[in-house]
């Protein structure tokens, strides 16, 4: 079983996210603690929010009063709802939240059954539930529960297995629901600092995203449209405007999230840990295929962007263990698009590595012809449907080497060297 803990500021958002699963028939409420269950069994986020607030002081000082836990048994673990309920209750009790209001939701939107638990970190007296060594304590509790319920241990599962969301498949229909089922958990779980990094993350699930600008009745307009992608990264079907999925997935909310992600990535030291893993993989492999396979074993996806000539002009590393998306240049110059392009130009084995590497299937996503290389083929009527009556213009992300523009090679000026002055 894999346990994931997130702290946040938006209690209503956490409740509504889980309640939407219930309303869509993709989940159910298994249990509540100090939250009143409606007589008809029909929960709603607003009423639940009021119950939570009854146990919170009017003024709180912490910026992140919400705790959102997911417990993910292995797909081969067949548990009843009663067992999942017991696991959730025991986990919260042992973590120190037995006296706090909380709700346990079962999600059924992906192949594996799993539960989400929403609670508050603030006690009625204004103090916080202790979070010292929270990750270590969580792992200890997880191991205890694995033994009690004879579950497959987390260390026996593949990295990144806990949150295997279903990729969008146009042939299955109901694109809006498929896209929503991916967008909402990803935007909540992962940290990314630019639209380009967000786009790379979504591409793993056959979803594209673009910013649109224009005027509507004389007023400037900015927004996002999401699209389904085929296996080659090409847009298919009608674009879906972000408002269909709520404000949390619009341009303004995401830009706020960019700033928050930047702070938490820096504070948590994520970049250094991811850099160490990527560096080891790069130094121990010879070809792009081997590099990808080595990263995958460590729970990292690599998304490369190539132009029509095959030149790499963008590289993004998606660390599923850290829940962070990082452009190559953030990790260091040696991981930038230019360096990787030179390294894998002919993709031939390196002579300095003599040991034979095991063959791995190259099943990670690579975008050879990104959607932003050319204007999307949307008709005017389609644009009107997606963004209102405006002439939208797709705008590439500004700044940084790993944006979606081909790299321009410039001649280097020779530096003059002077003798040392004594």
Short mmCIF file of C-alpha atoms in Angstrom, two decimals:
data_model
loop_
_atom_site.label_atom_id
_atom_site.label_comp_id
_atom_site.label_asym_id
_atom_site.label_seq_id
_atom_site.Cartn_x
_atom_site.Cartn_y
_atom_site.Cartn_z
CA UNK A 1 0.00 0.00 0.00
CA UNK A 2 1.24 3.45 -0.89
CA UNK A 3 0.39 6.43 1.33
CA UNK A 4 0.52 10.03 0.12
CA UNK A 5 0.04 13.09 2.34
CA UNK A 6 -0.60 16.61 1.09
CA UNK A 7 -1.08 19.79 3.12
CA UNK A 8 -3.12 22.60 1.61
CA UNK A 9 -5.11 25.74 2.23
CA UNK A 10 -8.39 25.02 0.43
CA UNK A 11 -10.68 22.84 2.53
CA UNK A 12 -13.69 23.38 0.30
CA UNK A 13 -11.63 22.50 -2.77
CA UNK A 14 -10.51 19.20 -1.22
CA UNK A 15 -14.07 18.32 -0.20
CA UNK A 16 -15.62 19.30 -3.52
CA UNK A 17 -12.98 17.38 -5.50
CA UNK A 18 -13.90 14.18 -3.67
CA UNK A 19 -17.63 14.93 -3.66
CA UNK A 20 -17.57 15.36 -7.44
CA UNK A 21 -16.32 11.77 -7.73
CA UNK A 22 -19.30 10.68 -5.65
CA UNK A 23 -21.76 12.78 -7.67
CA UNK A 24 -20.40 11.35 -10.94
CA UNK A 25 -20.81 7.78 -9.72
CA UNK A 26 -17.04 7.31 -9.50
CA UNK A 27 -16.80 7.17 -5.72
CA UNK A 28 -18.62 6.93 -2.40
CA UNK A 29 -18.34 8.18 1.17
CA UNK A 30 -17.22 5.27 3.34
CA UNK A 31 -17.18 6.99 6.73
CA UNK A 32 -17.10 10.30 8.55
CA UNK A 33 -15.78 11.44 11.91
CA UNK A 34 -17.52 14.39 13.62
CA UNK A 35 -19.21 15.19 10.30
CA UNK A 36 -22.98 14.76 10.27
CA UNK A 37 -24.29 12.22 7.76
CA UNK A 38 -27.44 13.45 5.96
CA UNK A 39 -30.56 11.42 6.60
CA UNK A 40 -30.88 10.73 2.87
CA UNK A 41 -27.19 9.90 2.56
CA UNK A 42 -26.64 12.67 -0.01
CA UNK A 43 -23.55 14.58 1.08
CA UNK A 44 -22.65 17.98 -0.33
CA UNK A 45 -19.44 19.94 0.06
CA UNK A 46 -21.06 23.07 1.54
CA UNK A 47 -22.82 21.26 4.36
CA UNK A 48 -19.71 19.21 5.16
CA UNK A 49 -17.65 22.40 5.18
CA UNK A 50 -19.91 23.83 7.90
CA UNK A 51 -19.38 20.74 10.06
CA UNK A 52 -15.62 21.03 9.71
CA UNK A 53 -15.74 24.71 10.64
CA UNK A 54 -17.56 23.91 13.90
CA UNK A 55 -14.34 22.34 15.16
CA UNK A 56 -12.02 25.09 13.94
CA UNK A 57 -11.33 28.43 15.68
CA UNK A 58 -12.45 31.57 13.88
CA UNK A 59 -8.85 32.68 13.38
CA UNK A 60 -6.04 30.36 12.36
CA UNK A 61 -2.40 31.23 11.76
CA UNK A 62 -1.20 28.36 9.60
CA UNK A 63 -1.30 28.83 5.83
CA UNK A 64 -2.02 25.14 5.24
CA UNK A 65 -4.75 23.96 7.63
CA UNK A 66 -5.91 21.06 5.45
CA UNK A 67 -4.53 17.53 5.23
CA UNK A 68 -5.45 15.34 2.27
CA UNK A 69 -4.36 11.70 2.45
CA UNK A 70 -4.57 9.00 -0.19
CA UNK A 71 -4.09 5.32 0.66
CA UNK A 72 -3.50 3.12 -2.37
CA UNK A 73 -3.47 -0.67 -1.98
CA UNK A 74 -1.90 -2.73 -4.73
CA UNK A 75 -4.35 -3.69 -7.54
CA UNK A 76 -4.00 -7.33 -6.49
CA UNK A 77 -5.19 -6.50 -2.96
CA UNK A 78 -8.91 -7.23 -2.97
CA UNK A 79 -10.49 -5.37 -0.06
CA UNK A 80 -14.10 -4.86 0.94
CA UNK A 81 -15.49 -1.41 1.68
CA UNK A 82 -15.51 -2.32 5.37
CA UNK A 83 -11.81 -3.18 5.28
CA UNK A 84 -10.97 0.05 3.44
CA UNK A 85 -13.00 1.97 6.03
CA UNK A 86 -11.13 0.28 8.90
CA UNK A 87 -7.76 0.95 7.28
CA UNK A 88 -8.62 4.63 6.88
CA UNK A 89 -9.81 4.98 10.48
CA UNK A 90 -6.78 3.20 11.95
CA UNK A 91 -4.41 5.25 9.82
CA UNK A 92 -5.93 8.57 10.97
CA UNK A 93 -6.07 7.47 14.62
CA UNK A 94 -2.40 6.45 14.66
CA UNK A 95 -1.30 9.56 12.79
CA UNK A 96 -2.89 11.71 15.51
CA UNK A 97 -6.16 12.71 13.82
CA UNK A 98 -8.57 10.51 15.75
CA UNK A 99 -10.19 13.53 17.45
CA UNK A 100 -10.33 15.64 14.29
CA UNK A 101 -13.25 15.84 11.85
CA UNK A 102 -12.51 13.84 8.71
CA UNK A 103 -14.19 12.11 5.78
CA UNK A 104 -13.12 8.92 4.05
CA UNK A 105 -13.92 8.67 0.33
CA UNK A 106 -13.47 5.63 -1.86
CA UNK A 107 -12.51 6.42 -5.46
CA UNK A 108 -13.38 4.07 -8.31
CA UNK A 109 -12.19 6.15 -11.27
CA UNK A 110 -8.98 4.21 -11.96
CA UNK A 111 -8.13 0.53 -12.13
CA UNK A 112 -7.08 0.24 -8.50
CA UNK A 113 -9.42 0.87 -5.57
CA UNK A 114 -8.10 3.52 -3.21
CA UNK A 115 -9.32 5.94 -0.58
CA UNK A 116 -8.94 9.65 0.06
CA UNK A 117 -9.21 11.18 3.52
CA UNK A 118 -9.80 14.90 4.11
CA UNK A 119 -9.24 16.44 7.53
CA UNK A 120 -8.03 19.59 9.27
CA UNK A 121 -4.71 20.08 11.02
CA UNK A 122 -6.08 22.75 13.36
CA UNK A 123 -7.54 21.69 16.71
CA UNK A 124 -10.46 23.53 18.34
CA UNK A 125 -8.01 25.33 20.66
CA UNK A 126 -6.03 26.65 17.67
CA UNK A 127 -3.06 24.32 18.09
CA UNK A 128 -1.88 22.10 15.25
CA UNK A 129 -1.84 18.33 15.11
CA UNK A 130 1.91 17.59 15.35
CA UNK A 131 3.51 16.86 11.99
CA UNK A 132 7.05 16.19 13.16
CA UNK A 133 8.54 13.23 11.29
CA UNK A 134 5.13 12.83 9.66
CA UNK A 135 6.47 10.94 6.66
CA UNK A 136 8.38 8.48 8.85
CA UNK A 137 5.37 7.95 11.12
CA UNK A 138 3.15 7.44 8.08
CA UNK A 139 5.48 4.78 6.71
CA UNK A 140 5.51 3.00 10.06
CA UNK A 141 1.69 3.01 10.19
CA UNK A 142 1.51 1.85 6.58
CA UNK A 143 3.78 -1.11 7.30
CA UNK A 144 1.68 -2.05 10.34
CA UNK A 145 -1.52 -1.99 8.29
CA UNK A 146 0.08 -4.02 5.51
CA UNK A 147 0.79 -6.78 8.04
CA UNK A 148 -2.61 -6.55 9.72
CA UNK A 149 -4.52 -6.85 6.44
CA UNK A 150 -1.99 -9.00 4.58
CA UNK A 151 -1.40 -6.36 1.91
CA UNK A 152 1.32 -6.25 -0.71
CA UNK A 153 4.09 -4.02 0.74
CA UNK A 154 4.72 -0.65 -0.88
CA UNK A 155 8.37 -1.54 -1.45
CA UNK A 156 7.19 -4.40 -3.63
CA UNK A 157 5.41 -2.06 -6.00
CA UNK A 158 6.87 -0.20 -8.94
CA UNK A 159 7.70 3.47 -8.52
CA UNK A 160 4.89 5.80 -9.49
CA UNK A 161 2.33 2.99 -9.37
CA UNK A 162 0.16 4.64 -6.74
CA UNK A 163 -1.49 7.16 -9.03
CA UNK A 164 -1.98 5.47 -12.36
CA UNK A 165 -4.64 7.60 -13.97
CA UNK A 166 -6.23 6.42 -17.18
CA UNK A 167 -4.97 8.17 -20.32
CA UNK A 168 -7.57 9.90 -22.45
CA UNK A 169 -8.94 7.68 -25.21
CA UNK A 170 -11.14 9.45 -27.77
CA UNK A 171 -12.66 6.16 -28.89
CA UNK A 172 -14.21 5.76 -25.43
CA UNK A 173 -16.29 8.94 -25.77
CA UNK A 174 -17.24 11.48 -23.07
CA UNK A 175 -14.03 13.46 -23.46
CA UNK A 176 -15.01 16.05 -20.90
CA UNK A 177 -15.25 13.49 -18.12
CA UNK A 178 -12.08 11.70 -19.20
CA UNK A 179 -10.11 14.95 -19.26
CA UNK A 180 -11.58 16.12 -15.93
CA UNK A 181 -10.64 12.82 -14.26
CA UNK A 182 -7.01 13.53 -15.13
CA UNK A 183 -6.77 17.31 -14.79
CA UNK A 184 -8.11 17.65 -11.28
CA UNK A 185 -5.92 15.10 -9.46
CA UNK A 186 -2.80 16.07 -11.42
CA UNK A 187 -3.19 19.79 -10.73
CA UNK A 188 -3.66 19.06 -7.05
CA UNK A 189 -0.85 16.52 -6.66
CA UNK A 190 1.97 17.84 -8.84
CA UNK A 191 4.15 20.94 -8.71
CA UNK A 192 5.08 22.80 -11.90
CA UNK A 193 6.38 26.31 -12.46
CA UNK A 194 5.43 27.11 -16.06
CA UNK A 195 2.75 26.34 -18.59
CA UNK A 196 5.33 24.35 -20.54
CA UNK A 197 5.99 22.08 -17.56
CA UNK A 198 2.25 21.67 -17.00
CA UNK A 199 1.84 20.81 -20.70
CA UNK A 200 4.56 18.16 -20.48
CA UNK A 201 2.82 16.53 -17.51
CA UNK A 202 -0.55 16.44 -19.27
CA UNK A 203 1.00 14.99 -22.42
CA UNK A 204 1.63 11.74 -20.53
CA UNK A 205 -2.14 11.33 -20.40
CA UNK A 206 -2.91 12.37 -23.99
CA UNK A 207 -4.02 15.88 -23.05
CA UNK A 208 -2.82 19.14 -24.58
CA UNK A 209 -3.22 22.66 -23.21
CA UNK A 210 -2.76 26.05 -24.88
CA UNK A 211 -3.15 29.65 -23.84
CA UNK A 212 -5.48 31.78 -25.94
CA UNK A 213 -5.60 35.57 -26.15
CA UNK A 214 -7.87 37.98 -27.92
CA UNK A 215 -10.70 40.45 -27.46
CA UNK A 216 -14.33 39.85 -26.63
CA UNK A 217 -16.61 42.86 -27.13
CA UNK A 218 -13.63 45.17 -26.94
CA UNK A 219 -12.22 43.66 -23.77
CA UNK A 220 -8.94 41.71 -23.71
CA UNK A 221 -9.28 38.02 -23.04
CA UNK A 222 -6.92 35.35 -21.75
CA UNK A 223 -7.75 31.75 -21.17
CA UNK A 224 -6.81 28.13 -21.60
CA UNK A 225 -8.18 25.41 -23.83
CA UNK A 226 -7.58 21.73 -23.28
CA UNK A 227 -7.54 19.15 -26.07
CA UNK A 228 -7.35 15.40 -26.44
CA UNK A 229 -4.20 14.14 -28.18
CA UNK A 230 -3.57 11.04 -30.22
CA UNK A 231 -0.57 8.75 -29.74
CA UNK A 232 1.55 11.08 -31.90
CA UNK A 233 0.70 14.18 -29.88
CA UNK A 234 -1.70 15.63 -32.47
CA UNK A 235 -4.90 17.35 -31.38
CA UNK A 236 -8.13 15.52 -32.06
CA UNK A 237 -11.71 16.47 -31.36
CA UNK A 238 -12.99 19.82 -30.19
CA UNK A 239 -10.98 21.89 -27.70
CA UNK A 240 -12.47 22.28 -24.23
CA UNK A 241 -12.33 25.66 -22.54
CA UNK A 242 -10.96 25.64 -19.01
CA UNK A 243 -14.16 27.04 -17.52
CA UNK A 244 -15.78 23.65 -18.13
CA UNK A 245 -13.56 22.27 -15.36
CA UNK A 246 -13.75 25.11 -12.86
CA UNK A 247 -11.64 28.14 -11.96
CA UNK A 248 -8.92 26.00 -10.40
CA UNK A 249 -7.88 24.89 -13.89
CA UNK A 250 -7.96 28.34 -15.49
CA UNK A 251 -4.99 30.50 -16.38
CA UNK A 252 -5.11 32.74 -13.29
CA UNK A 253 -5.30 29.87 -10.80
CA UNK A 254 -2.49 28.01 -12.54
CA UNK A 255 -0.25 31.07 -12.58
CA UNK A 256 -0.77 31.39 -8.83
CA UNK A 257 0.11 27.73 -8.53
CA UNK A 258 3.31 28.31 -10.51
CA UNK A 259 4.52 30.69 -7.81
CA UNK A 260 3.51 28.40 -4.95
CA UNK A 261 5.20 25.44 -6.62
CA UNK A 262 8.41 27.41 -7.05
CA UNK A 263 8.53 28.14 -3.34
CA UNK A 264 7.77 24.58 -2.20
CA UNK A 265 10.19 22.99 -4.67
CA UNK A 266 12.93 25.27 -3.36
CA UNK A 267 12.02 24.79 0.30
CA UNK A 268 11.76 21.01 0.01
CA UNK A 269 15.05 20.65 -1.87
CA UNK A 270 13.37 18.76 -4.69
CA UNK A 271 15.66 19.91 -7.47
CA UNK A 272 18.81 18.54 -5.86
CA UNK A 273 17.30 15.10 -5.28
CA UNK A 274 15.90 14.82 -8.79
CA UNK A 275 19.18 16.10 -10.27
CA UNK A 276 21.13 13.36 -8.49
CA UNK A 277 18.90 10.63 -9.91
CA UNK A 278 18.95 12.05 -13.44
CA UNK A 279 22.71 12.55 -13.32
CA UNK A 280 23.31 8.95 -12.26
CA UNK A 281 21.04 7.68 -15.03
CA UNK A 282 22.73 9.84 -17.65
CA UNK A 283 26.25 8.80 -16.60
CA UNK A 284 25.42 5.11 -16.56
CA UNK A 285 23.64 4.82 -19.91
CA UNK A 286 24.69 5.08 -23.52
CA UNK A 287 21.61 5.77 -25.59
CA UNK A 288 18.42 7.76 -25.24
CA UNK A 289 16.44 4.55 -24.92
CA UNK A 290 18.61 3.30 -22.07
CA UNK A 291 18.45 6.73 -20.42
CA UNK A 292 14.66 6.67 -20.49
CA UNK A 293 14.54 3.13 -19.09
CA UNK A 294 16.91 4.01 -16.25
CA UNK A 295 14.81 7.03 -15.34
CA UNK A 296 11.61 5.02 -15.45
CA UNK A 297 13.00 2.55 -12.93
CA UNK A 298 13.43 5.49 -10.57
CA UNK A 299 9.92 6.83 -11.19
CA UNK A 300 10.86 9.65 -13.58
CA UNK A 301 9.34 10.25 -17.01
CA UNK A 302 11.25 12.12 -19.71
CA UNK A 303 9.39 14.28 -22.24
CA UNK A 304 11.46 15.52 -25.18
CA UNK A 305 10.28 18.04 -27.75
CA UNK A 306 11.75 17.86 -31.24
CA UNK A 307 11.29 20.04 -34.30
CA UNK A 308 10.65 18.72 -37.82
CA UNK A 309 14.38 18.16 -38.33
CA UNK A 310 14.55 15.99 -35.25
CA UNK A 311 16.49 18.45 -33.12
CA UNK A 312 15.69 18.39 -29.40
CA UNK A 313 14.67 21.87 -28.27
CA UNK A 314 12.90 21.02 -25.01
CA UNK A 315 13.45 18.50 -22.24
CA UNK A 316 11.27 18.02 -19.17
CA UNK A 317 11.72 15.56 -16.32
CA UNK A 318 8.60 14.46 -14.42
CA UNK A 319 9.54 13.05 -11.02
CA UNK A 320 6.54 11.05 -9.81
CA UNK A 321 8.11 10.38 -6.43
CA UNK A 322 8.55 14.08 -5.71
CA UNK A 323 5.37 15.00 -7.62
CA UNK A 324 7.40 17.66 -9.41
CA UNK A 325 7.89 18.65 -13.05
CA UNK A 326 11.24 20.22 -13.92
CA UNK A 327 12.59 21.52 -17.21
CA UNK A 328 16.06 20.17 -17.95
CA UNK A 329 17.69 23.58 -17.62
CA UNK A 330 16.41 23.84 -14.04
CA UNK A 331 18.45 20.79 -13.11
CA UNK A 332 21.59 22.21 -14.69
CA UNK A 333 23.21 23.00 -18.03
CA UNK A 334 24.25 19.38 -18.49
CA UNK A 335 20.56 18.40 -18.68
CA UNK A 336 19.41 21.17 -21.00
CA UNK A 337 17.90 20.56 -24.41
CA UNK A 338 21.06 21.59 -26.29
CA UNK A 339 23.30 19.21 -24.36
CA UNK A 340 20.88 16.30 -24.64
CA UNK A 341 20.52 16.96 -28.36
CA UNK A 342 24.29 16.69 -28.81
CA UNK A 343 24.47 13.65 -26.54
CA UNK A 344 21.75 11.75 -28.40
CA UNK A 345 22.33 13.20 -31.88
CA UNK A 346 23.11 9.84 -33.43
CA UNK A 347 21.98 7.80 -30.41
CA UNK A 348 25.03 5.56 -30.76
CA UNK A 349 26.49 3.61 -27.83
CA UNK A 350 29.17 5.35 -25.78
CA UNK A 351 32.61 3.82 -26.01
CA UNK A 352 33.46 4.65 -22.39
CA UNK A 353 30.82 2.24 -21.10
CA UNK A 354 31.85 -1.34 -21.65
CA UNK A 355 29.27 -3.23 -19.61
CA UNK A 356 26.27 -4.54 -21.45
CA UNK A 357 23.07 -2.82 -20.37
CA UNK A 358 19.79 -4.74 -20.13
CA UNK A 359 17.30 -3.96 -22.83
CA UNK A 360 14.24 -2.03 -21.77
CA UNK A 361 11.04 -1.30 -23.66
CA UNK A 362 10.79 2.35 -24.57
CA UNK A 363 7.26 2.94 -23.36
CA UNK A 364 7.67 6.50 -22.15
CA UNK A 365 6.10 9.33 -24.05
CA UNK A 366 8.14 11.36 -26.53
CA UNK A 367 6.67 14.24 -28.47
CA UNK A 368 8.53 14.53 -31.77
CA UNK A 369 6.25 17.13 -33.33
CA UNK A 370 4.80 19.28 -30.57
CA UNK A 371 1.44 20.89 -31.01
CA UNK A 372 2.94 24.34 -30.64
CA UNK A 373 5.25 24.01 -33.65
CA UNK A 374 2.42 25.25 -35.83
CA UNK A 375 -0.95 26.87 -35.44
CA UNK A 376 -3.62 24.34 -34.41
CA UNK A 377 -6.12 23.44 -37.08
CA UNK A 378 -9.19 24.80 -35.32
CA UNK A 379 -12.01 26.19 -37.43
CA UNK A 380 -13.47 29.57 -36.51
CA UNK A 381 -16.66 27.89 -35.29
CA UNK A 382 -14.60 25.62 -33.07
CA UNK A 383 -12.71 28.59 -31.64
CA UNK A 384 -16.01 30.31 -30.91
CA UNK A 385 -17.25 27.23 -29.09
CA UNK A 386 -14.09 26.99 -26.99
CA UNK A 387 -13.38 30.61 -26.13
CA UNK A 388 -16.33 32.79 -27.07
CA UNK A 389 -16.49 35.14 -30.03
CA UNK A 390 -12.85 36.09 -30.37
CA UNK A 391 -9.95 35.52 -32.69
CA UNK A 392 -7.66 33.47 -30.48
CA UNK A 393 -3.91 33.37 -30.90
CA UNK A 394 -1.83 30.59 -29.44
CA UNK A 395 1.13 32.11 -27.66
CA UNK A 396 4.27 30.18 -26.80
CA UNK A 397 5.61 30.45 -23.30
CA UNK A 398 8.08 33.26 -22.84
CA UNK A 399 11.49 32.96 -21.32
CA UNK A 400 13.78 30.01 -20.70
CA UNK A 401 15.62 27.72 -23.02
CA UNK A 402 13.10 24.93 -22.78
CA UNK A 403 10.13 26.82 -24.15
CA UNK A 404 8.37 25.55 -27.24
CA UNK A 405 10.50 27.44 -29.75
CA UNK A 406 13.38 25.97 -31.74
CA UNK A 407 16.78 26.86 -30.36
CA UNK A 408 18.71 29.39 -32.42
CA UNK A 409 22.40 28.64 -32.60
CA UNK A 410 24.60 31.66 -32.20
CA UNK A 411 28.27 31.99 -32.94
CA UNK A 412 30.35 32.32 -29.82
CA UNK A 413 32.70 35.24 -29.58
CA UNK A 414 36.26 34.37 -28.81
CA UNK A 415 37.37 35.61 -25.42
CA UNK A 416 40.64 37.49 -25.19
CA UNK A 417 43.11 36.15 -22.71
CA UNK A 418 45.47 38.38 -20.85
CA UNK A 419 48.61 37.48 -19.01
CA UNK A 420 48.53 37.73 -15.26
CA UNK A 421 49.45 41.19 -13.98
CA UNK A 422 52.09 41.23 -11.31
#
